[in-house]
Tab-separated table of C-alpha atoms in Angstrom:
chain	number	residue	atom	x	y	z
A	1	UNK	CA	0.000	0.000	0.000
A	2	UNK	CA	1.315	3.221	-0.856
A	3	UNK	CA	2.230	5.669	1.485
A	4	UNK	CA	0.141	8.879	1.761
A	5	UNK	CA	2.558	11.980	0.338
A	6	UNK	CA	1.625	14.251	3.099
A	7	UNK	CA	2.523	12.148	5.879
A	8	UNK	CA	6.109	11.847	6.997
A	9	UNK	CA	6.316	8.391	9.560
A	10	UNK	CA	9.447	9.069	12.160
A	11	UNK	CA	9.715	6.511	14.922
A	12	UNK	CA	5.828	5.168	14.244
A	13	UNK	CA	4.589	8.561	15.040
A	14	UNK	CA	3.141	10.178	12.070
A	15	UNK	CA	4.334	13.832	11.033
A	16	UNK	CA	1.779	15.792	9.848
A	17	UNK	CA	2.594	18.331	6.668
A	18	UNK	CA	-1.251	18.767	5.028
A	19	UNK	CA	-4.625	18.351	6.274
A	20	UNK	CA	-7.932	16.901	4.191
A	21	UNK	CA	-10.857	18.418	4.903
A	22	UNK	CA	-13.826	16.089	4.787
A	23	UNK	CA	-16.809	18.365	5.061
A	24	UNK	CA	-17.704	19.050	1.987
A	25	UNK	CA	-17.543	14.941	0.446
A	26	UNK	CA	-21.401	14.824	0.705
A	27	UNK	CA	-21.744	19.008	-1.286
A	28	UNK	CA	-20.036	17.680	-4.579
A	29	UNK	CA	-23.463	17.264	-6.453
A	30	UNK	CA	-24.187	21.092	-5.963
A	31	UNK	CA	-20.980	22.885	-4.983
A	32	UNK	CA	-21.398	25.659	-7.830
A	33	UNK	CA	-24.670	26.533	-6.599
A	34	UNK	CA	-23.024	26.075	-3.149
A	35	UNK	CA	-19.983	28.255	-4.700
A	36	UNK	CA	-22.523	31.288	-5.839
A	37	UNK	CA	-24.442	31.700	-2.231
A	38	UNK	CA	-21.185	32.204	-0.593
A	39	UNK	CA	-19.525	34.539	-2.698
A	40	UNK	CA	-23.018	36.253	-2.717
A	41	UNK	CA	-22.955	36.337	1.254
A	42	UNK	CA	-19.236	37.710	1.302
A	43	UNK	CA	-19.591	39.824	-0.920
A	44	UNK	CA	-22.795	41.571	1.021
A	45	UNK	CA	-20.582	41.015	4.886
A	46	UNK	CA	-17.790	43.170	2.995
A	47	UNK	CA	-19.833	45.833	1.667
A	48	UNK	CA	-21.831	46.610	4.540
A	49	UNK	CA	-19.312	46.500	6.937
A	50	UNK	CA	-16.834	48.650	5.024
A	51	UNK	CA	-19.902	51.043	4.475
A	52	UNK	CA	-20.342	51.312	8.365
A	53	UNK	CA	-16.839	51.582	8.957
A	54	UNK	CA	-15.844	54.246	6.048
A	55	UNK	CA	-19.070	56.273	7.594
A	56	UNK	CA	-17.774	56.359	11.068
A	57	UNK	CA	-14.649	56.961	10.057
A	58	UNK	CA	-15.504	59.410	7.481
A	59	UNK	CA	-17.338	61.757	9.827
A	60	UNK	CA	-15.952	63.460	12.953
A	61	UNK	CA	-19.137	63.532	14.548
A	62	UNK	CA	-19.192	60.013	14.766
A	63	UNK	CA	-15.693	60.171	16.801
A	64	UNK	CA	-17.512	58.911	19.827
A	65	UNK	CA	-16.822	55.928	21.972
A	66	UNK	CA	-19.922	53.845	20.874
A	67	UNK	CA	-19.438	54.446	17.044
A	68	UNK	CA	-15.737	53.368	17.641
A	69	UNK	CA	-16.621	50.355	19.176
A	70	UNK	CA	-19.228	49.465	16.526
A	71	UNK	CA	-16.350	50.392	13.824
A	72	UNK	CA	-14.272	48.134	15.239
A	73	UNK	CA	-16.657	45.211	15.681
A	74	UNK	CA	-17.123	45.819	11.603
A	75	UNK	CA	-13.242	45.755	11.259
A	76	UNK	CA	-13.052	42.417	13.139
A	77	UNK	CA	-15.735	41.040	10.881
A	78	UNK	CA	-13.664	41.625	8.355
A	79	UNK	CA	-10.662	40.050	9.176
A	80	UNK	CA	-12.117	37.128	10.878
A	81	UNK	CA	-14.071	36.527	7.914
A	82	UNK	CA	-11.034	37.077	5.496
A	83	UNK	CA	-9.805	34.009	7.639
A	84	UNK	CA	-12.669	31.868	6.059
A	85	UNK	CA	-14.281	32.666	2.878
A	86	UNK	CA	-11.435	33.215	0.521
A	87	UNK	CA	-10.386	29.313	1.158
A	88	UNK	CA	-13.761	27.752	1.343
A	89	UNK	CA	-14.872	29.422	-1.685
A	90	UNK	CA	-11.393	27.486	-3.208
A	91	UNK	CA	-12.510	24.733	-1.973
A	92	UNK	CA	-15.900	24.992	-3.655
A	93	UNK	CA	-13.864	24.529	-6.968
A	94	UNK	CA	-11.372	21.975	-6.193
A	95	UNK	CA	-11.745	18.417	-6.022
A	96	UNK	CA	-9.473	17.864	-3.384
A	97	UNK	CA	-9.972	20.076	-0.080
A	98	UNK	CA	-6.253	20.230	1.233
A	99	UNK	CA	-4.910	22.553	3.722
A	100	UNK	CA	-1.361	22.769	4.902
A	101	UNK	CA	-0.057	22.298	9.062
A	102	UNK	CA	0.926	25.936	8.955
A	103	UNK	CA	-2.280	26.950	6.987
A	104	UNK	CA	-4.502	24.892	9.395
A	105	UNK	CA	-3.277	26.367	12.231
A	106	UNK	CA	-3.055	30.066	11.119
A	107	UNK	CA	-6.581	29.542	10.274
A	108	UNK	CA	-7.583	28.379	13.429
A	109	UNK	CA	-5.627	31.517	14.974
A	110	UNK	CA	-7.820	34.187	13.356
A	111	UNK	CA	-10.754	32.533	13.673
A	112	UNK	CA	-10.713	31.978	17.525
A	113	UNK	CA	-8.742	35.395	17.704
A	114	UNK	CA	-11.878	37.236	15.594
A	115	UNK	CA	-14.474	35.091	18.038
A	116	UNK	CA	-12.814	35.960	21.241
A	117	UNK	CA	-12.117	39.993	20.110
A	118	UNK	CA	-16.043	40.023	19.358
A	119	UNK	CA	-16.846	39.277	22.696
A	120	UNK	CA	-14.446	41.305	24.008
A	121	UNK	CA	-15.865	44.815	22.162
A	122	UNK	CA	-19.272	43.987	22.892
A	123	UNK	CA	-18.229	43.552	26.585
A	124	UNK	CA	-16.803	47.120	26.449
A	125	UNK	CA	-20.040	48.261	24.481
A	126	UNK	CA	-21.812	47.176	27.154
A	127	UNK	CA	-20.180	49.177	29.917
A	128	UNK	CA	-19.872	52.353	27.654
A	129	UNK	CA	-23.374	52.139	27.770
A	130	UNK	CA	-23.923	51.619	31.722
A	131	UNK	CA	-22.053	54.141	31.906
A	132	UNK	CA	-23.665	56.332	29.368
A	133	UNK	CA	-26.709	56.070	30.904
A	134	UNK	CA	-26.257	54.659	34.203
A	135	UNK	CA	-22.542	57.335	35.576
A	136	UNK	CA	-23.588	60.394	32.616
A	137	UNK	CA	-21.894	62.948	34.676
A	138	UNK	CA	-18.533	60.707	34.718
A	139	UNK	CA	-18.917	59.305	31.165
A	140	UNK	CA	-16.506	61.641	29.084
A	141	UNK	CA	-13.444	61.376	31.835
A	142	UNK	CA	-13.883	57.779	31.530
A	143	UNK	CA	-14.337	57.316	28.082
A	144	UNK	CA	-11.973	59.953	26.514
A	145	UNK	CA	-10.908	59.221	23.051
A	146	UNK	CA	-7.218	57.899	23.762
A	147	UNK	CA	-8.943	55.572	26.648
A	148	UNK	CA	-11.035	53.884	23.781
A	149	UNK	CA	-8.408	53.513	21.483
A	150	UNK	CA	-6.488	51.831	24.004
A	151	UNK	CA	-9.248	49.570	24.979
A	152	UNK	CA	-10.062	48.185	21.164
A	153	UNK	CA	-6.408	47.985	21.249
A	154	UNK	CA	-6.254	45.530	23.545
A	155	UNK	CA	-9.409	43.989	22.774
A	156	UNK	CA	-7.817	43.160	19.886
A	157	UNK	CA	-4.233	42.467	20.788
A	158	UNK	CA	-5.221	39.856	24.186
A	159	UNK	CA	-7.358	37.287	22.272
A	160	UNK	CA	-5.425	37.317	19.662
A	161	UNK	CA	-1.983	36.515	22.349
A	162	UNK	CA	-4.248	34.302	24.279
A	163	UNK	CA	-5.287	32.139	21.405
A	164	UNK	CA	-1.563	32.438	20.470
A	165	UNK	CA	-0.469	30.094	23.641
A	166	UNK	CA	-3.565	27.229	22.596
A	167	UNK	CA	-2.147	27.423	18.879
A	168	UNK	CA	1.278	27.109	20.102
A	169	UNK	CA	0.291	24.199	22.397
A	170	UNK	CA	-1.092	22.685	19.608
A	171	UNK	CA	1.507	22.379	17.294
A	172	UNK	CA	3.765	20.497	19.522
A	173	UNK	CA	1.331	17.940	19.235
A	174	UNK	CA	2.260	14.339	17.564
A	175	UNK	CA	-0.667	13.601	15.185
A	176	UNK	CA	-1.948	10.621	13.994
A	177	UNK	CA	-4.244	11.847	11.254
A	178	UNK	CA	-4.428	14.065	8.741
A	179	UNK	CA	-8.149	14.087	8.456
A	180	UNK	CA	-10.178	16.475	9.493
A	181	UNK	CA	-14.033	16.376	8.653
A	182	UNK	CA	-15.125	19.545	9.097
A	183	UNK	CA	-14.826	22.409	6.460
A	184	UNK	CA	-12.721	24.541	8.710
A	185	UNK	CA	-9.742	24.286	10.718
A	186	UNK	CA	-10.402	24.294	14.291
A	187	UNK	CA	-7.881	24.114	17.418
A	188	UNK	CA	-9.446	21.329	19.318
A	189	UNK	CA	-10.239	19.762	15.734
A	190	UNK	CA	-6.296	19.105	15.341
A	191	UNK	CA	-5.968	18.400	19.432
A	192	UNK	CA	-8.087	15.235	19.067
A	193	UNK	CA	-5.824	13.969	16.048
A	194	UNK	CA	-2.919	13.567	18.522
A	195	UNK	CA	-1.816	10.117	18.942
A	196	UNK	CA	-0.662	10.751	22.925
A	197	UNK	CA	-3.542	11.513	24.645
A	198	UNK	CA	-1.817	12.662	27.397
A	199	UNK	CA	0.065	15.356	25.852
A	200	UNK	CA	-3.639	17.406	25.226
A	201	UNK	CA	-4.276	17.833	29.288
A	202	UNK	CA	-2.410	21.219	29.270
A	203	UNK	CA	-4.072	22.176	25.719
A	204	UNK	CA	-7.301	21.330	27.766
A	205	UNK	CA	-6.287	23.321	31.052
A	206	UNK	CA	-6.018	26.293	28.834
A	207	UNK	CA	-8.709	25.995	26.779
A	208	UNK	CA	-10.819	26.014	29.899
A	209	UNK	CA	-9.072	28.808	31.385
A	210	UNK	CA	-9.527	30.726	27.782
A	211	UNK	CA	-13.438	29.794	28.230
A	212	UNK	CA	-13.378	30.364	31.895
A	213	UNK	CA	-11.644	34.632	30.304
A	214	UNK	CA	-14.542	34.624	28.340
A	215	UNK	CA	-17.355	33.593	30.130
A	216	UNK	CA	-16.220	36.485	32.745
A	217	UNK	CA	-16.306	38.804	29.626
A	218	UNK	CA	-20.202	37.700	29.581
A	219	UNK	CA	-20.789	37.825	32.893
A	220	UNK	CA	-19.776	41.645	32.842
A	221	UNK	CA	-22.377	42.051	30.083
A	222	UNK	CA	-24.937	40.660	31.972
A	223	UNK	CA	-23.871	43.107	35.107
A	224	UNK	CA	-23.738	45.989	33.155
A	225	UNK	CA	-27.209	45.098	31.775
A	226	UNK	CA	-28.648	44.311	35.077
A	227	UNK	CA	-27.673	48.554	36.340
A	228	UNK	CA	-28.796	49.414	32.935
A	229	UNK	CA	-32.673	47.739	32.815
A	230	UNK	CA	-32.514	49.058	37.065
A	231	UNK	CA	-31.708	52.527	35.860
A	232	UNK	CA	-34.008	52.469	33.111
A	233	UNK	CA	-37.294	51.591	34.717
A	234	UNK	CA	-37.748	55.217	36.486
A	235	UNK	CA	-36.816	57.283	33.739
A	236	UNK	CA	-38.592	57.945	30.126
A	237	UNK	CA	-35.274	59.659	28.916
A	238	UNK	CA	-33.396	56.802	29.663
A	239	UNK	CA	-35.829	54.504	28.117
A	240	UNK	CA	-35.378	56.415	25.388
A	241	UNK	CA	-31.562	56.235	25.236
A	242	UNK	CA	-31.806	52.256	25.864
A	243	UNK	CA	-34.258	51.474	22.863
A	244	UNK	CA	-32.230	53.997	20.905
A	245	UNK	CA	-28.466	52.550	21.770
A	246	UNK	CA	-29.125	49.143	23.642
A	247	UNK	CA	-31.224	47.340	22.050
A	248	UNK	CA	-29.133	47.019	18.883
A	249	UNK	CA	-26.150	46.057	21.299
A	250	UNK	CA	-28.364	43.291	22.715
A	251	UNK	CA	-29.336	41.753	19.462
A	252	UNK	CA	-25.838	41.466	18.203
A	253	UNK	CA	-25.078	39.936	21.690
A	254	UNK	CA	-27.748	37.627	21.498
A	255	UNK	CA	-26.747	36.643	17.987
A	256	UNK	CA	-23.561	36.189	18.665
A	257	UNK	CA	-23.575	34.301	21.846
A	258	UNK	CA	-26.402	31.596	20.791
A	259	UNK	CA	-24.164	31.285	17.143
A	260	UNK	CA	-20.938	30.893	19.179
A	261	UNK	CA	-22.372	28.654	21.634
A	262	UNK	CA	-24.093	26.421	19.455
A	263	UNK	CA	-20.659	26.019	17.556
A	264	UNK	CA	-18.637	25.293	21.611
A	265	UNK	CA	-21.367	22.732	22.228
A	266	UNK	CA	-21.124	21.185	18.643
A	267	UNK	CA	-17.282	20.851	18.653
A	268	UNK	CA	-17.106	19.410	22.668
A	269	UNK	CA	-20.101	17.261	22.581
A	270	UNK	CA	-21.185	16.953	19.131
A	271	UNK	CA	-23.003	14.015	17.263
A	272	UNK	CA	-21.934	11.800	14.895
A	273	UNK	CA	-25.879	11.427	13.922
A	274	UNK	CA	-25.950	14.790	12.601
A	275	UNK	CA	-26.580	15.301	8.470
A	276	UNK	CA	-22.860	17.240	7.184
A	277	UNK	CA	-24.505	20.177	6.112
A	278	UNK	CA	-26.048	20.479	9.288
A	279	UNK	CA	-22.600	20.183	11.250
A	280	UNK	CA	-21.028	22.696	8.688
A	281	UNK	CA	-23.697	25.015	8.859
A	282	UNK	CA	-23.105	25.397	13.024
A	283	UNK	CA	-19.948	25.800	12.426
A	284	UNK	CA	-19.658	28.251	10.449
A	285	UNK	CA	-22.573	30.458	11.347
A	286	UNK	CA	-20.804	32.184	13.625
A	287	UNK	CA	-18.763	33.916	10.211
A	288	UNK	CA	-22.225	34.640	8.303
A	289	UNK	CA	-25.098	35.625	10.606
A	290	UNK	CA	-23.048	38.054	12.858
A	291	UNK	CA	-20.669	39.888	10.169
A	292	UNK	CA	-23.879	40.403	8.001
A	293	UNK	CA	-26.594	41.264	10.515
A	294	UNK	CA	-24.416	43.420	12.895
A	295	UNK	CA	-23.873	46.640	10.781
A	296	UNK	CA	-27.491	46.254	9.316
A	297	UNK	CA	-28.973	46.342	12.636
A	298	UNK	CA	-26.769	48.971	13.733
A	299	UNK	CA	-27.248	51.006	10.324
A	300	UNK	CA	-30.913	51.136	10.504
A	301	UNK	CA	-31.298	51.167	14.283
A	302	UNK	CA	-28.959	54.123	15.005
A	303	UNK	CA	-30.089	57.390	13.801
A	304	UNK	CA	-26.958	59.210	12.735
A	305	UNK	CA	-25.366	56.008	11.109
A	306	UNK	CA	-29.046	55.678	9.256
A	307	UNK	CA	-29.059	59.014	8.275
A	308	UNK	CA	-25.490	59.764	7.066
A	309	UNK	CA	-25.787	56.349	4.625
A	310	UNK	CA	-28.734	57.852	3.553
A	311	UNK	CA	-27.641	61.218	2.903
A	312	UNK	CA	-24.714	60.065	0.630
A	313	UNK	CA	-26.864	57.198	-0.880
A	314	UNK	CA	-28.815	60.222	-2.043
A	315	UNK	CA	-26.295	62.735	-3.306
A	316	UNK	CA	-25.189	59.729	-5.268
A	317	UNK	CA	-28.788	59.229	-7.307
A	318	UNK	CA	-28.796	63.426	-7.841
């Protein structure tokens, strides 16, 4: 039997150089069709989310802390997605579905980087907003520009370090397979390949302690919420402000937490029983419902946003 080119045997232990990806055997019937509604769907997550973000960007007005938080959830959309779509939709057209060790993991890197930095902004949009509302008179000596610079910064910069150390673990791992049936490369999705399991207990210790960051991240969300709906309740003005600002920082949160979780329980507990496209549907929803419905509900929803598209949507039919 001949010996597969992309694995290198050393001492019985097999030396992994590519990947196959197996999730898209069963889509071969209908992968042009397939091909079309993707390219379709990136091409609408890029142009509405560079719209939002050349509008904020575009107009000093819009140099406040919420609309730079919302700019840069648009600018993570975009890279996270870049991390996705460009090789699935090559995949669509090959035959094969191969993906290199490096390629793999690099993947896997900005896709858990561009998950984690989500959560991250929307935990900081969520205390702009308690204390918008909730601390007004103490709001701009909080929030000054350079302080929310700083913050995206780092809400940028620690998930993607902290997904740096699982990657890392990862690839001192000794793998045994070079299959992978799913249509992306995740960490734990290379971590169960290993043929020692007990060299994956620290890649699981940190993994938990990554969740363990981010479930704290959610947990401040929910506190921030909690003064929020208190403050709320007693005043019409601040009603006002929380239908206005809130509620379109709520739906994203709700769409991206019940995507993202989904995908956490799918890859730790998931079923074998499941049909394919099901399985590669949850796991990559979390790159098509979020980067497409956050800067439509947050163009329509918030007034100046809505009204400066608008205004240059119409100077551009006069």
């Amino acid at each position: 039997m001949q010996a597969d080119p992309h694995v290198l045997t050393m001492n019985n232990v097999s030396e992994i150089s590519h990947f196959f990806l197996s999730g898209l055997n069963e889509t071969r019937n209908y992968q042009l069709t397939l091909f079309f509604l993707t390219f379709l769907c990136y091409i609408i997550i890029i142009l509405v989310n560079v719209c939002v973000v050349l509008t904020i960007i575009l107009n000093n007005e819009l140099h406040e802390p919420m609309y730079i938080f919302l700019c840069a959830v648009c600018m993570n959309a975009l890279y996270g997605t870049a991390g996705f779509y460009p090789k699935f939709l090559s995949d669509l057209l090959s035959p094969v579905h191969v993906i290199s060790y490096s390629g793999c993991l690099l993947q896997a890197q900005v896709l858990y980087s561009f998950a984690c930095s989500d959560l991250s902004i929307l935990a900081l949009m969520a205390y702009d907003r308690y204390l918008a509302i909730c601390r007004p008179l103490e709001y701009h000596s909080v929030m000054s520009k350079q302080r929310v610079i700083t913050l995206v910064c780092l809400a940028w910069s620690m998930p993607f370090c902290i997904m740096a150390v699982n990657t890392i673990l990862t690839y001192r791992l000794k793998l045994c397979s070079p299959y992978i049936n799913r249509i992306i490369c995740l960490i734990w999705s290379i971590v169960v390949l290993a043929c020692f399991p007990s060299e994956t207990t620290v890649n699981s210790v940190v993994a938990y302690i990554t969740i363990l960051i981010y479930v704290l991240h959610f947990l401040l969300i929910v506190w921030s919420y909690m003064f929020l709906i208190k403050t709320c309740v007693g005043s019409l003005e601040n009603r006002r402000k929380f239908m206005q600002t809130c509620v379109p920082h709520l739906i994203s949160l709700c769409t991206f937490s019940l995507t993202l979780l989904f995908d956490v329980i799918y890859i730790r507990f998931g079923s074998n029983d499941l049909p394919q496209m099901i399985k590669n549907f949850i796991s990559i929803e979390f790159l098509i419902i979020p980067p497409i419905m956050n800067p439509l509900i947050y163009g329509f929803k918030l007034t100046k946003i809505r009204n400066k598209i608008l205004s240059v949507a119409t100077m551009k039919m006069k």
